[in-house]
Coordinates of C-alpha atoms in Angstrom, one line a residue:
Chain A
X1 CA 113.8 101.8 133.7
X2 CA 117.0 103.5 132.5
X3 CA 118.1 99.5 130.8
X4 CA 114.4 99.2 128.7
X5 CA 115.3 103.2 127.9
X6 CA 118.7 102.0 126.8
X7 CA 117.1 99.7 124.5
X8 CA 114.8 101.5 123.2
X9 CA 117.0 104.3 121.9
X10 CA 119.0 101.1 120.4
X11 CA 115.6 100.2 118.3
X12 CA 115.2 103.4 116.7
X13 CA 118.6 103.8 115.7
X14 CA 118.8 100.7 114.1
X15 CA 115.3 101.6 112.1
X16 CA 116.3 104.8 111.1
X17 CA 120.0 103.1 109.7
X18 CA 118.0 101.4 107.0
X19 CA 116.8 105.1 105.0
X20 CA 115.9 103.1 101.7
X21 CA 113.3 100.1 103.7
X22 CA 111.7 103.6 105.3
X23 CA 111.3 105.8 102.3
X24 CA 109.3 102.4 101.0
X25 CA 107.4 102.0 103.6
X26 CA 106.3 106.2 103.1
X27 CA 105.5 105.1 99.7
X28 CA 103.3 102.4 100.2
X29 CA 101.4 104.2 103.6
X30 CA 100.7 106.7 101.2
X31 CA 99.7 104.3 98.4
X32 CA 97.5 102.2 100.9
X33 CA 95.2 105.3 102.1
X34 CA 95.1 106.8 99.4
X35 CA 93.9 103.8 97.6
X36 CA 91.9 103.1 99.8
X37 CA 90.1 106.7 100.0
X38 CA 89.7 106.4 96.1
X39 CA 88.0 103.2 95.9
X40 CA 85.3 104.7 99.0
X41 CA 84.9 107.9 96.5
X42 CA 84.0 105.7 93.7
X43 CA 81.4 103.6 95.8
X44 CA 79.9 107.0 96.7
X45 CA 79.9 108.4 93.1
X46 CA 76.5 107.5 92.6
X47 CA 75.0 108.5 95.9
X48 CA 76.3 110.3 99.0
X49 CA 74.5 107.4 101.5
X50 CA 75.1 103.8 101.1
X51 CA 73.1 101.8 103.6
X52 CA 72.8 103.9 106.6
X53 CA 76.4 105.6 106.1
X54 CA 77.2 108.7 104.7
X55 CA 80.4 109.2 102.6
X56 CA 81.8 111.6 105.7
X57 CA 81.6 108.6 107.7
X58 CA 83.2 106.1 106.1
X59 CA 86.1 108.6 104.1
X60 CA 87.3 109.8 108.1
X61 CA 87.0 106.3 109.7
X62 CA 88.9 105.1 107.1
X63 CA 91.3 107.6 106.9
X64 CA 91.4 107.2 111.2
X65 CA 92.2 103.7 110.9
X66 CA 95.4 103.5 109.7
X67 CA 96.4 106.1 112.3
X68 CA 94.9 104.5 115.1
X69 CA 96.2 101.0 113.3
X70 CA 99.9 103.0 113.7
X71 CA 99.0 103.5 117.5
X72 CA 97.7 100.5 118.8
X73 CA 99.5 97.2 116.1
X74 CA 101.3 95.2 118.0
X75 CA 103.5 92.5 115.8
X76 CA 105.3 90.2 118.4
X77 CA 103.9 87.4 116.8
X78 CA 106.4 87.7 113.8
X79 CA 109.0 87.6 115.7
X80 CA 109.3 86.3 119.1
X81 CA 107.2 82.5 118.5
X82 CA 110.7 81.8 115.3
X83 CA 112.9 82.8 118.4
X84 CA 111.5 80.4 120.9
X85 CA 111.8 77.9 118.1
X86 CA 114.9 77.9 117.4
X87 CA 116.1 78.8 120.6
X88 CA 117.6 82.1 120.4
X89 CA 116.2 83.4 123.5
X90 CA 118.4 82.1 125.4
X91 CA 120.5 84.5 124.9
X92 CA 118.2 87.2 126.5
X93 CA 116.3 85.2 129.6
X94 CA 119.8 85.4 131.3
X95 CA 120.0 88.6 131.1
X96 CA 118.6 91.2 134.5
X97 CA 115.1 92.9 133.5
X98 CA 111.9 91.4 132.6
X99 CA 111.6 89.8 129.1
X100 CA 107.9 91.2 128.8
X101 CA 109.0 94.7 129.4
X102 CA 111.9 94.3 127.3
X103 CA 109.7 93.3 124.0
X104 CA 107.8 96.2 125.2
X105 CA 110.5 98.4 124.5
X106 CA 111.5 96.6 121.4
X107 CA 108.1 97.1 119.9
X108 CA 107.7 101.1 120.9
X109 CA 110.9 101.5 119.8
X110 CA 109.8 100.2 116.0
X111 CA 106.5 102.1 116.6
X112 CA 108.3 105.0 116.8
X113 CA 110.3 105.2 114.0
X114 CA 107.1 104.0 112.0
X115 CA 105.3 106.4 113.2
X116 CA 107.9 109.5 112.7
X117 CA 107.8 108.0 109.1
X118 CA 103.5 107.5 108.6
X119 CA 102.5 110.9 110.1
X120 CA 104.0 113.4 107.7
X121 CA 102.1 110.7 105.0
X122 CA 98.8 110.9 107.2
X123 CA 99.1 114.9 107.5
X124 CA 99.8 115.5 103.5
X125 CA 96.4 112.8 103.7
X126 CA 94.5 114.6 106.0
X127 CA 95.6 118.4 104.1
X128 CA 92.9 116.9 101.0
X129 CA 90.6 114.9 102.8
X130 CA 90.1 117.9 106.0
X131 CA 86.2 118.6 104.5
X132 CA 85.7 114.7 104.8
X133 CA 87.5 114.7 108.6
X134 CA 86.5 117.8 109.8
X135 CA 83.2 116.9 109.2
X136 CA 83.0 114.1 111.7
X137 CA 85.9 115.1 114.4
X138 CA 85.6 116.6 117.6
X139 CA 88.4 117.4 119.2
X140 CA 86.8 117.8 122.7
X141 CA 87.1 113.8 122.6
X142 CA 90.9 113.9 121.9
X143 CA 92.2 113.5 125.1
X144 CA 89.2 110.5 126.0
X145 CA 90.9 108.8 122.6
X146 CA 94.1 109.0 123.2
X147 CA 93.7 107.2 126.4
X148 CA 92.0 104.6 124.8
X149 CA 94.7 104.1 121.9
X150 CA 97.2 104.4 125.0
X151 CA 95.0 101.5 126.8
X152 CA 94.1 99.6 123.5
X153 CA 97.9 99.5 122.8
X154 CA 99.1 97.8 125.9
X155 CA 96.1 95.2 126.2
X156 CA 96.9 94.3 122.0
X157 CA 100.3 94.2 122.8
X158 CA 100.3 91.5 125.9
X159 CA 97.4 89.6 123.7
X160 CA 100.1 89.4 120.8
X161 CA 102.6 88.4 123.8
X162 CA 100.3 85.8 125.2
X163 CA 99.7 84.4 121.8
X164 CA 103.5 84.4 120.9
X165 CA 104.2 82.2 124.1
X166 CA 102.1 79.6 122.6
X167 CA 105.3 78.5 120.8
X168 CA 106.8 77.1 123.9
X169 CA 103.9 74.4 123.2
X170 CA 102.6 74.4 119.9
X171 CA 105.2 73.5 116.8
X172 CA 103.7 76.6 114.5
X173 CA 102.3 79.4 115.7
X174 CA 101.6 80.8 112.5
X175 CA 97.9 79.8 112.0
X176 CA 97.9 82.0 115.5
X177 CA 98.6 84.9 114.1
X178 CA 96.4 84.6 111.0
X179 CA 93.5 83.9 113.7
X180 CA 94.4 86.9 115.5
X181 CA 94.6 89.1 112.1
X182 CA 91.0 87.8 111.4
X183 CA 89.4 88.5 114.7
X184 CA 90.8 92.1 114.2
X185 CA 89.1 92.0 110.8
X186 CA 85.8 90.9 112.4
X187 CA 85.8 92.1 115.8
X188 CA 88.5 94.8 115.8
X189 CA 86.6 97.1 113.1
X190 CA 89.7 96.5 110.7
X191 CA 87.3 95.5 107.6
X192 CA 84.1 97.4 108.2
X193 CA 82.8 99.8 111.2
X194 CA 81.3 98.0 114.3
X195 CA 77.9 100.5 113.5
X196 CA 77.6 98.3 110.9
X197 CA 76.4 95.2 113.2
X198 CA 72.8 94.5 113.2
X199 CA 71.8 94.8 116.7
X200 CA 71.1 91.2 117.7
X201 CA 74.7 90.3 117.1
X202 CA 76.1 93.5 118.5
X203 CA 76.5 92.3 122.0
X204 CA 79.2 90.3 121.2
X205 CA 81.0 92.7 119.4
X206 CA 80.8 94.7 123.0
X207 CA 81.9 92.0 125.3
X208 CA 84.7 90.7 123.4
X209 CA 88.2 93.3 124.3
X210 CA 89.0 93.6 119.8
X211 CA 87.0 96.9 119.7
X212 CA 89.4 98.8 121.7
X213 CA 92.6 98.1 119.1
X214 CA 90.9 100.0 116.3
X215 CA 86.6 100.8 116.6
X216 CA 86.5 102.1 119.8
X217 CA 88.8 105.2 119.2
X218 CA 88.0 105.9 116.0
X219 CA 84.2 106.4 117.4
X220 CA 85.5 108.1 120.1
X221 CA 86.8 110.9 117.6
X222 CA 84.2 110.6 115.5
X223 CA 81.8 111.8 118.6
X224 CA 80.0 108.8 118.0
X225 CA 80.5 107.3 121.5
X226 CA 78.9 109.4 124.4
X227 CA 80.9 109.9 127.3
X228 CA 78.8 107.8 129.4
X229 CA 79.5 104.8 127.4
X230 CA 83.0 105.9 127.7
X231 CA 83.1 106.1 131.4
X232 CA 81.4 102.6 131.2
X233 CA 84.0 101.2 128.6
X234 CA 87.0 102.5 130.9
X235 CA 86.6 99.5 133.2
X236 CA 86.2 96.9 130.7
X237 CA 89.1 97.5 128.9
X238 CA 91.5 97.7 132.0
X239 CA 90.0 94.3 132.8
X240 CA 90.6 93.2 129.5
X241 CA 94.5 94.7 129.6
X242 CA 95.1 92.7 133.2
X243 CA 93.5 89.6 131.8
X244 CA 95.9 89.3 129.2
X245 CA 98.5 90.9 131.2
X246 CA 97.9 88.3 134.1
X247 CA 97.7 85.0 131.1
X248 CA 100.6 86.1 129.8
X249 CA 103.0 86.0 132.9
X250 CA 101.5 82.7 133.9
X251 CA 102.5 81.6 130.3
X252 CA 105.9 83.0 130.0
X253 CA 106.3 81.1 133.5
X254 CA 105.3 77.5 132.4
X255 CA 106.7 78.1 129.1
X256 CA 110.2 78.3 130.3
X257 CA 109.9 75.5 133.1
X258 CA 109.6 73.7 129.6
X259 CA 111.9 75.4 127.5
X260 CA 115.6 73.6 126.5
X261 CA 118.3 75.9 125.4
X262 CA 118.1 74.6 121.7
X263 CA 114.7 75.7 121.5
X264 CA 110.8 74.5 122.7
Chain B
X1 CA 110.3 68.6 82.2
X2 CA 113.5 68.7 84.4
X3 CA 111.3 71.5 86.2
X4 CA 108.3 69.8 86.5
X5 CA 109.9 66.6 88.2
X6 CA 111.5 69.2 90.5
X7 CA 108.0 71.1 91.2
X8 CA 106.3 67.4 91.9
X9 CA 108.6 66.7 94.7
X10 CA 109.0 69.8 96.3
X11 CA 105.5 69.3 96.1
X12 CA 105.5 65.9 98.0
X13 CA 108.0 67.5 100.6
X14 CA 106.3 70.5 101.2
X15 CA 102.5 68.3 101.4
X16 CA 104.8 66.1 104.3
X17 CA 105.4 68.6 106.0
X18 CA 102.2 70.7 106.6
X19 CA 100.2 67.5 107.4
X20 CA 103.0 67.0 110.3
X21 CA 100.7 69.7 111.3
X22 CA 97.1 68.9 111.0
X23 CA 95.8 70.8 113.6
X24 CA 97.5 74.2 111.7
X25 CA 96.0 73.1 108.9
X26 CA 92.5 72.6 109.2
X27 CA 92.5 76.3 111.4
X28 CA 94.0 77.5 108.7
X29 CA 90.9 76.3 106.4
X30 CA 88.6 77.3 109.1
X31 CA 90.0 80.2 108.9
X32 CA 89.8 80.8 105.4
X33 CA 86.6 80.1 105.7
X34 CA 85.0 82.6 108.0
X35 CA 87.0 85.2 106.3
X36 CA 84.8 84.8 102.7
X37 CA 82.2 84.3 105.1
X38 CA 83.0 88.2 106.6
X39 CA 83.3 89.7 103.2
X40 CA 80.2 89.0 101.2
X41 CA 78.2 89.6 104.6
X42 CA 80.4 93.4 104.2
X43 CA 79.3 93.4 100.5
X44 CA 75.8 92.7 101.1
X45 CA 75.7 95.4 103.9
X46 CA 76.4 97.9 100.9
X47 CA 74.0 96.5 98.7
X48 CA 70.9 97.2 101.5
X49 CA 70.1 100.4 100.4
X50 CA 71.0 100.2 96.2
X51 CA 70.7 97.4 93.8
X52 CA 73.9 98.2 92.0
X53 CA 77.2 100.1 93.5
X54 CA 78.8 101.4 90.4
X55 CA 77.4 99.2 87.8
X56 CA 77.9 96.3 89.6
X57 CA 75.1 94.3 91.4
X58 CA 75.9 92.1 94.2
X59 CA 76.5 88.7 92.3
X60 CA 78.2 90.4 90.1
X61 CA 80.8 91.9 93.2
X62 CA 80.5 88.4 94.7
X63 CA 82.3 87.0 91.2
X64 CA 85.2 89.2 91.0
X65 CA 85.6 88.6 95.2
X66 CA 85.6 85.2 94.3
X67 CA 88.3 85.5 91.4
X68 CA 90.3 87.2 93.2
X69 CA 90.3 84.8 96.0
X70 CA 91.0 81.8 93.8
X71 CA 94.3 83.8 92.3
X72 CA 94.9 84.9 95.8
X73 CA 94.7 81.4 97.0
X74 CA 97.7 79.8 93.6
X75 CA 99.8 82.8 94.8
X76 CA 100.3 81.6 98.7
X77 CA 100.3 78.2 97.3
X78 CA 103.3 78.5 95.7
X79 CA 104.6 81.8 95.8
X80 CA 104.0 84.0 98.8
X81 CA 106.4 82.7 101.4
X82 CA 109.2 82.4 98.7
X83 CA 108.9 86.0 97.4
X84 CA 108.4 87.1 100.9
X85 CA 111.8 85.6 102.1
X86 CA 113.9 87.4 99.1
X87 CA 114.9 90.1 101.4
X88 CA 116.2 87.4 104.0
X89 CA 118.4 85.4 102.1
X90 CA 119.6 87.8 99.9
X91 CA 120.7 90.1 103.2
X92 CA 122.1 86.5 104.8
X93 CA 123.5 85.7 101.6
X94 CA 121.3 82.0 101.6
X95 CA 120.9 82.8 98.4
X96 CA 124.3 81.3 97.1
X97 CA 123.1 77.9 97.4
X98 CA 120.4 78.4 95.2
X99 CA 122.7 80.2 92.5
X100 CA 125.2 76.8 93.2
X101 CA 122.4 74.5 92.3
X102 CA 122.0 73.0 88.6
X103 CA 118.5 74.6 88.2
X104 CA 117.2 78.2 87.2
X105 CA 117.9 80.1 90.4
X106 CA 114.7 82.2 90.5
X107 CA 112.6 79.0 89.6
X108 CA 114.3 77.5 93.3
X109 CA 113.8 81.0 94.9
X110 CA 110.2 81.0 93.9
X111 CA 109.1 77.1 94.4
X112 CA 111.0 76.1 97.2
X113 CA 108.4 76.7 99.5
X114 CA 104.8 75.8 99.3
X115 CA 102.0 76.5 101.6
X116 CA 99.6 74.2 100.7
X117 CA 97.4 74.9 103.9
X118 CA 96.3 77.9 101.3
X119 CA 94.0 75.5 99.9
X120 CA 91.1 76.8 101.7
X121 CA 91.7 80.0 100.2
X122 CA 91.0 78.6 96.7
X123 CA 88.6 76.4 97.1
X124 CA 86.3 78.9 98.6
X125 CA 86.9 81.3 95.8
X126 CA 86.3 78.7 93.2
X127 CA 82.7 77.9 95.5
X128 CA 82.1 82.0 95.0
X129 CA 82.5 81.8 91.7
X130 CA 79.8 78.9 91.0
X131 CA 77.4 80.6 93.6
X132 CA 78.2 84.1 91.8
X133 CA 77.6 82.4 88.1
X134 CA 74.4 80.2 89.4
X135 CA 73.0 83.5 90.7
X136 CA 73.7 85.6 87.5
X137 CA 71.4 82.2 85.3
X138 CA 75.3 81.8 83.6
X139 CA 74.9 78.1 81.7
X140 CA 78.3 76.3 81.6
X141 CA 79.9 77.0 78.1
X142 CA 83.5 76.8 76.6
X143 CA 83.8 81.0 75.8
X144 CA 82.6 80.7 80.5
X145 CA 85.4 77.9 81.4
X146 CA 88.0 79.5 78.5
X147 CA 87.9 83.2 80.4
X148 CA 88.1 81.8 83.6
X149 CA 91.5 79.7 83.1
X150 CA 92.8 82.4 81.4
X151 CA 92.0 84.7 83.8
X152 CA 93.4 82.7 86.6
X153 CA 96.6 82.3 84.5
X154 CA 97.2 85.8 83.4
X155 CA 96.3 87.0 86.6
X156 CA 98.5 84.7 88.6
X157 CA 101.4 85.2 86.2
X158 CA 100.7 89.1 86.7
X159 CA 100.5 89.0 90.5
X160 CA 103.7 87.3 90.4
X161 CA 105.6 89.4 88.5
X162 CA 104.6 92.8 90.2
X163 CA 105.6 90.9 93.8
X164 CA 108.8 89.8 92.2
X165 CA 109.8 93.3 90.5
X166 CA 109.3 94.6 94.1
X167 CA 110.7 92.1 95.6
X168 CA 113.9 92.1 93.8
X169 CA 114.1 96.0 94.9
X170 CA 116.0 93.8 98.3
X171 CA 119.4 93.6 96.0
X172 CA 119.5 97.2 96.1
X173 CA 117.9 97.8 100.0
X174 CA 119.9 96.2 102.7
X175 CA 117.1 96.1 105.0
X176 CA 113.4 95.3 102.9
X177 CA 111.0 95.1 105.5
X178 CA 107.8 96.3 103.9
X179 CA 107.2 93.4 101.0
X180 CA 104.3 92.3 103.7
X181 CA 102.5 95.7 103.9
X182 CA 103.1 95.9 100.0
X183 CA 101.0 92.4 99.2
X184 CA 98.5 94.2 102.0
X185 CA 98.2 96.8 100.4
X186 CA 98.0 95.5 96.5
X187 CA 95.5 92.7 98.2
X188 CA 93.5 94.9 99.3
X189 CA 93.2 97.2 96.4
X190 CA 92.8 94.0 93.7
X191 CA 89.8 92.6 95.6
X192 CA 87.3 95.6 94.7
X193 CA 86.6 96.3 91.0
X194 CA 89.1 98.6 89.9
X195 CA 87.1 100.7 87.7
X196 CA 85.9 102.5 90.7
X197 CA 88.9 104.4 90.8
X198 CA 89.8 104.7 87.2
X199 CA 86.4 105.9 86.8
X200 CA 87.0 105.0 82.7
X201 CA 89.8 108.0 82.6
X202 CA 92.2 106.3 80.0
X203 CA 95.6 107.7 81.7
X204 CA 94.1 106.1 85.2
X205 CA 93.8 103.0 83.0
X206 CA 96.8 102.3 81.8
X207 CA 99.3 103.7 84.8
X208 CA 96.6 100.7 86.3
X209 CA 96.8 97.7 83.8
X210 CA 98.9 95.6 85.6
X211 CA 96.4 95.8 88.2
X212 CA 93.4 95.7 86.1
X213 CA 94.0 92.7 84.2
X214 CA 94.4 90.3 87.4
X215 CA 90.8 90.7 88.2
X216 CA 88.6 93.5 87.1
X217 CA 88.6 93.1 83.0
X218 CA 87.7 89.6 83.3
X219 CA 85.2 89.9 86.0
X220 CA 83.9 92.8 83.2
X221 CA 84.1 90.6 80.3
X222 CA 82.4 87.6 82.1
X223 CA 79.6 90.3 82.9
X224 CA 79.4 91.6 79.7
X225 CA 80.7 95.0 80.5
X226 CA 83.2 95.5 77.9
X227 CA 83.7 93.1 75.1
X228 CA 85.0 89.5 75.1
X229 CA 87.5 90.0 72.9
X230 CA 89.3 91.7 75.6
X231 CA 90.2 88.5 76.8
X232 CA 93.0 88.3 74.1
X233 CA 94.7 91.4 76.1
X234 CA 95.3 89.5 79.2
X235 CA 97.5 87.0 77.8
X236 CA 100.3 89.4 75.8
X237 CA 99.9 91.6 79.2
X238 CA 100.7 88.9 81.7
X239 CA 104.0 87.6 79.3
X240 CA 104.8 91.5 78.8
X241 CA 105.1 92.0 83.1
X242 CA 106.4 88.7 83.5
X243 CA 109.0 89.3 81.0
X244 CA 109.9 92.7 82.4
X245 CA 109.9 90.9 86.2
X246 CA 112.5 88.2 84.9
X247 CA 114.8 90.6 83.2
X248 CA 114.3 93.1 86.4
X249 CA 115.3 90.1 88.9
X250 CA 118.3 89.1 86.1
X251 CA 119.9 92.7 86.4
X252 CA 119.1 93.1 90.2
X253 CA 121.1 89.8 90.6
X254 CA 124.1 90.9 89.3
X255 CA 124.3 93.4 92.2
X256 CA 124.4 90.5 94.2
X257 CA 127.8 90.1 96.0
X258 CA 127.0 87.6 98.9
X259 CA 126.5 87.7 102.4
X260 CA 128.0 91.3 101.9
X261 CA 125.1 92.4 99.7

């Protein structure tokens, strides 16, 4: 534990040496929502519903889903499938802890940095949008969420892993990533709420794990998910998190019975 | 023309390349695809309960979705991975061997790379725009196909020069990680008619032009909204930021000192 604490420490650091990149990145978090929150205004100018939603609804799950976004993104797949490429992994499979737990710690350590950096943006967000949040949070459901971003976290990140480990096989991984980014879209609740599903599709939006990496929460807190369907969801998801975990290992394992030094 | 022989066979070497890759390819279409698919089913939703969001009915949304997506589509072509990769070689210092090379070094920087599995991307915006027109009884004319290719010009030309001016921000930041999240972002906000936010306030208006000229004023003008002659804006507009982007990158790059940058 003490090594992956090691380098995580090492992660933030090297974030926080690069002030300018951050104070961009503030910039454009703050840009993002806030466009975003304007454009959701205007559509509501006219009328306070739009097909069964309410402008409450939509202003606080899209002012949640950035936050939960900053939670539970895991990017692996821009990095890790360029270093099994070109071989620059070598450097670190020789080395004495697990490589899975190490990108682990890699990717928290980013996270928090990022997030040290996004919630003083989402907090100055929240002070002018709090009629629009307040109306839909409950904080009762906190704790219940935070599990699940905790949960939706790890089983994104060892999906991302899983998917990364495709470049021991397969030349570009790229088209992987874009695949991944529009099953979010779709599945994950990234581009619309999940409510929005007519009914005869919405079983599929339930069995498949995406939900959990932005929807799920963000219904938690907006006490839109009763806590029997919570207790129900609690299972599926930990499958879902050793499924991926499980494919993963298997993955890493074949992968590097094929890997050569100078690459795939 | 020494530039256009140069653009045909990066071109041809860039076109080798991706169909190495066949199967990236066609996902990538597929891709493409499903995701125009995903947002005019999200558009419609909207449109179950009102016949017009704004002004604008649903064909009308479905035009300037499908504008944007055409412009979206040139920009990844031939842009996107080149501007995106500033940061790198300028903190690698890669960049010195465009700046040794007998050719303008931000017409290399920008052109090297072209991702022509991006295709998809246009095509299907170009097929949302002929749905979108068919839908709204347009009949083809000269004053239709004249605003569209302008459009698509000044809106390309405009993209490119906002991306760039950020982009060239790298000289000055050792570590520009957020060009990604920036695109994201301005993607995001391009793809939805921008008058929604502006709401007609003239200062909203102009601290937006650069914006609203890629997509929303000819999406208007096509729609009759606001007059047709503002189609002799976009051109002076998209020269004025491209203009300002050049001389931005010109002055960034002499705080270029190599690898050490």
């Amino acid at each position: 534990m003490k090594k992956y604490m090691a380098y995580f420490r090492a992660m933030i650091t090297s974030h926080l040496e690069y002030r300018g990149a951050l104070l961009i990145w503030m910039l454009i978090e703050l840009i993002s929502v806030g466009a975003s929150v304007f454009i959701w205004l205007g559509i509501f100018s006219s009328s306070d519903q739009v097909g069964t939603f309410h402008v409450t609804d939509i202003i606080s799950y899209y002012f949640f889903l950035p936050i939960i976004g900053a939670f539970t993104s895991a990017s692996v797949t821009d990095t890790l499938p360029r270093e099994i490429r070109l071989g620059s992994i070598s450097a670190e499979i020789v080395k004495p802890y697990n490589f899975s737990y190490f990108r682990l710690a890699h990717c928290l350590g980013s996270k928090i940095t990022q997030l040290s950096l996004k919630i003083p943006v989402y907090l100055f967000i929240g002070f002018f949008l709090w009629a629009f949040i307040q109306a839909k949070l409950n904080w009762a459901m906190l704790p219940f969420a935070l599990i699940f971003v905790c949960l939706g976290f790890l089983m994104h990140f060892y999906f991302d892993y899983g998917l990364s480990l495709l470049a021991f096989w397969v030349e570009d991984v790229w088209s992987f990533g874009l695949l991944k980014r529009i099953l979010l879209l779709v599945f994950g609740g990234l581009a619309f709420p999940l409510s929005l599903v007519p009914k005869s599709f919405a079983w599929i939006f339930d069995v498949l794990p995406f939900k959990f990496i932005y929807y799920f929460p963000i219904a938690i807190l907006q006490n839109n998910i009763s806590q029997k369907e919570i207790l129900f969801s609690l299972p599926q998801i930990l499958f879902w998190l050793m499924f991926f975990y499980i494919i993963s290992r298997l993955l890493w394992s074949k992968g590097l019975s094929k890997y050569g030094a100078y690459g795939q | 023309m020494k530039y256009l022989h140069l653009l045909i066979s990066l071109f041809r070497n860039n076109l080798a390349r991706d169909m190495e890759y066949r199967a990236n390819f066609f996902l990538m279409v597929i891709s493409q695809v499903l995701w125009v698919v995903v947002q005019l089913a999200l558009i419609s939703v909207f449109f179950t309960s009102s016949s017009t969001i704004h002004g604008w009915d649903i064909y009308q949304l479905f035009l300037l979705v499908g504008m944007y997506r055409c412009i979206d589509g040139l920009f990844h072509i031939f842009f996107y991975r080149n501007l995106l990769d500033f940061p790198e070689i300028i903190r690698t210092g890669d960049l010195d061997g465009f700046l040794t090379k007998p050719a303008g070094t931000l017409f290399l920087a920008s052109t090297r790379y072209q991702k022509l599995n991006e295709v998809g991307t246009t095509l299907t915006g170009a097929g949302v725009v002929i749905f979108s027109l068919f839908h709204l009884h347009y009949q083809l004319s000269l004053f239709l196909v004249g605003t569209l290719f302008i459009s698509l010009l000044a809106g390309l030309t405009t993209v490119y020069s906002v991306i760039l001016m950020f982009s060239s921000l790298s000289f000055f930041l050792t570590r520009m990680t957020a060009l990604e999240a920036f695109w994201d972002m301005l993607s995001k906000t391009l793809r939805v008619p921008l008058d929604l936010i502006t709401q007609g306030n003239s200062l909203a208006n102009a601290l937006l032009l650069p914006l609203l000229i890629v997509v929303t004023i000819p999406a208007q003008i096509i729609t009759q909204k606001i007059s047709g002659l503002f189609i002799f804006l976009e051109i002076p507009c998209a020269l004025v930021f491209f203009i300002l982007a050049v001389r931005f990158f010109n002055f960034s790059l002499r705080h270029y000192s190599s690898a050490s940058s």
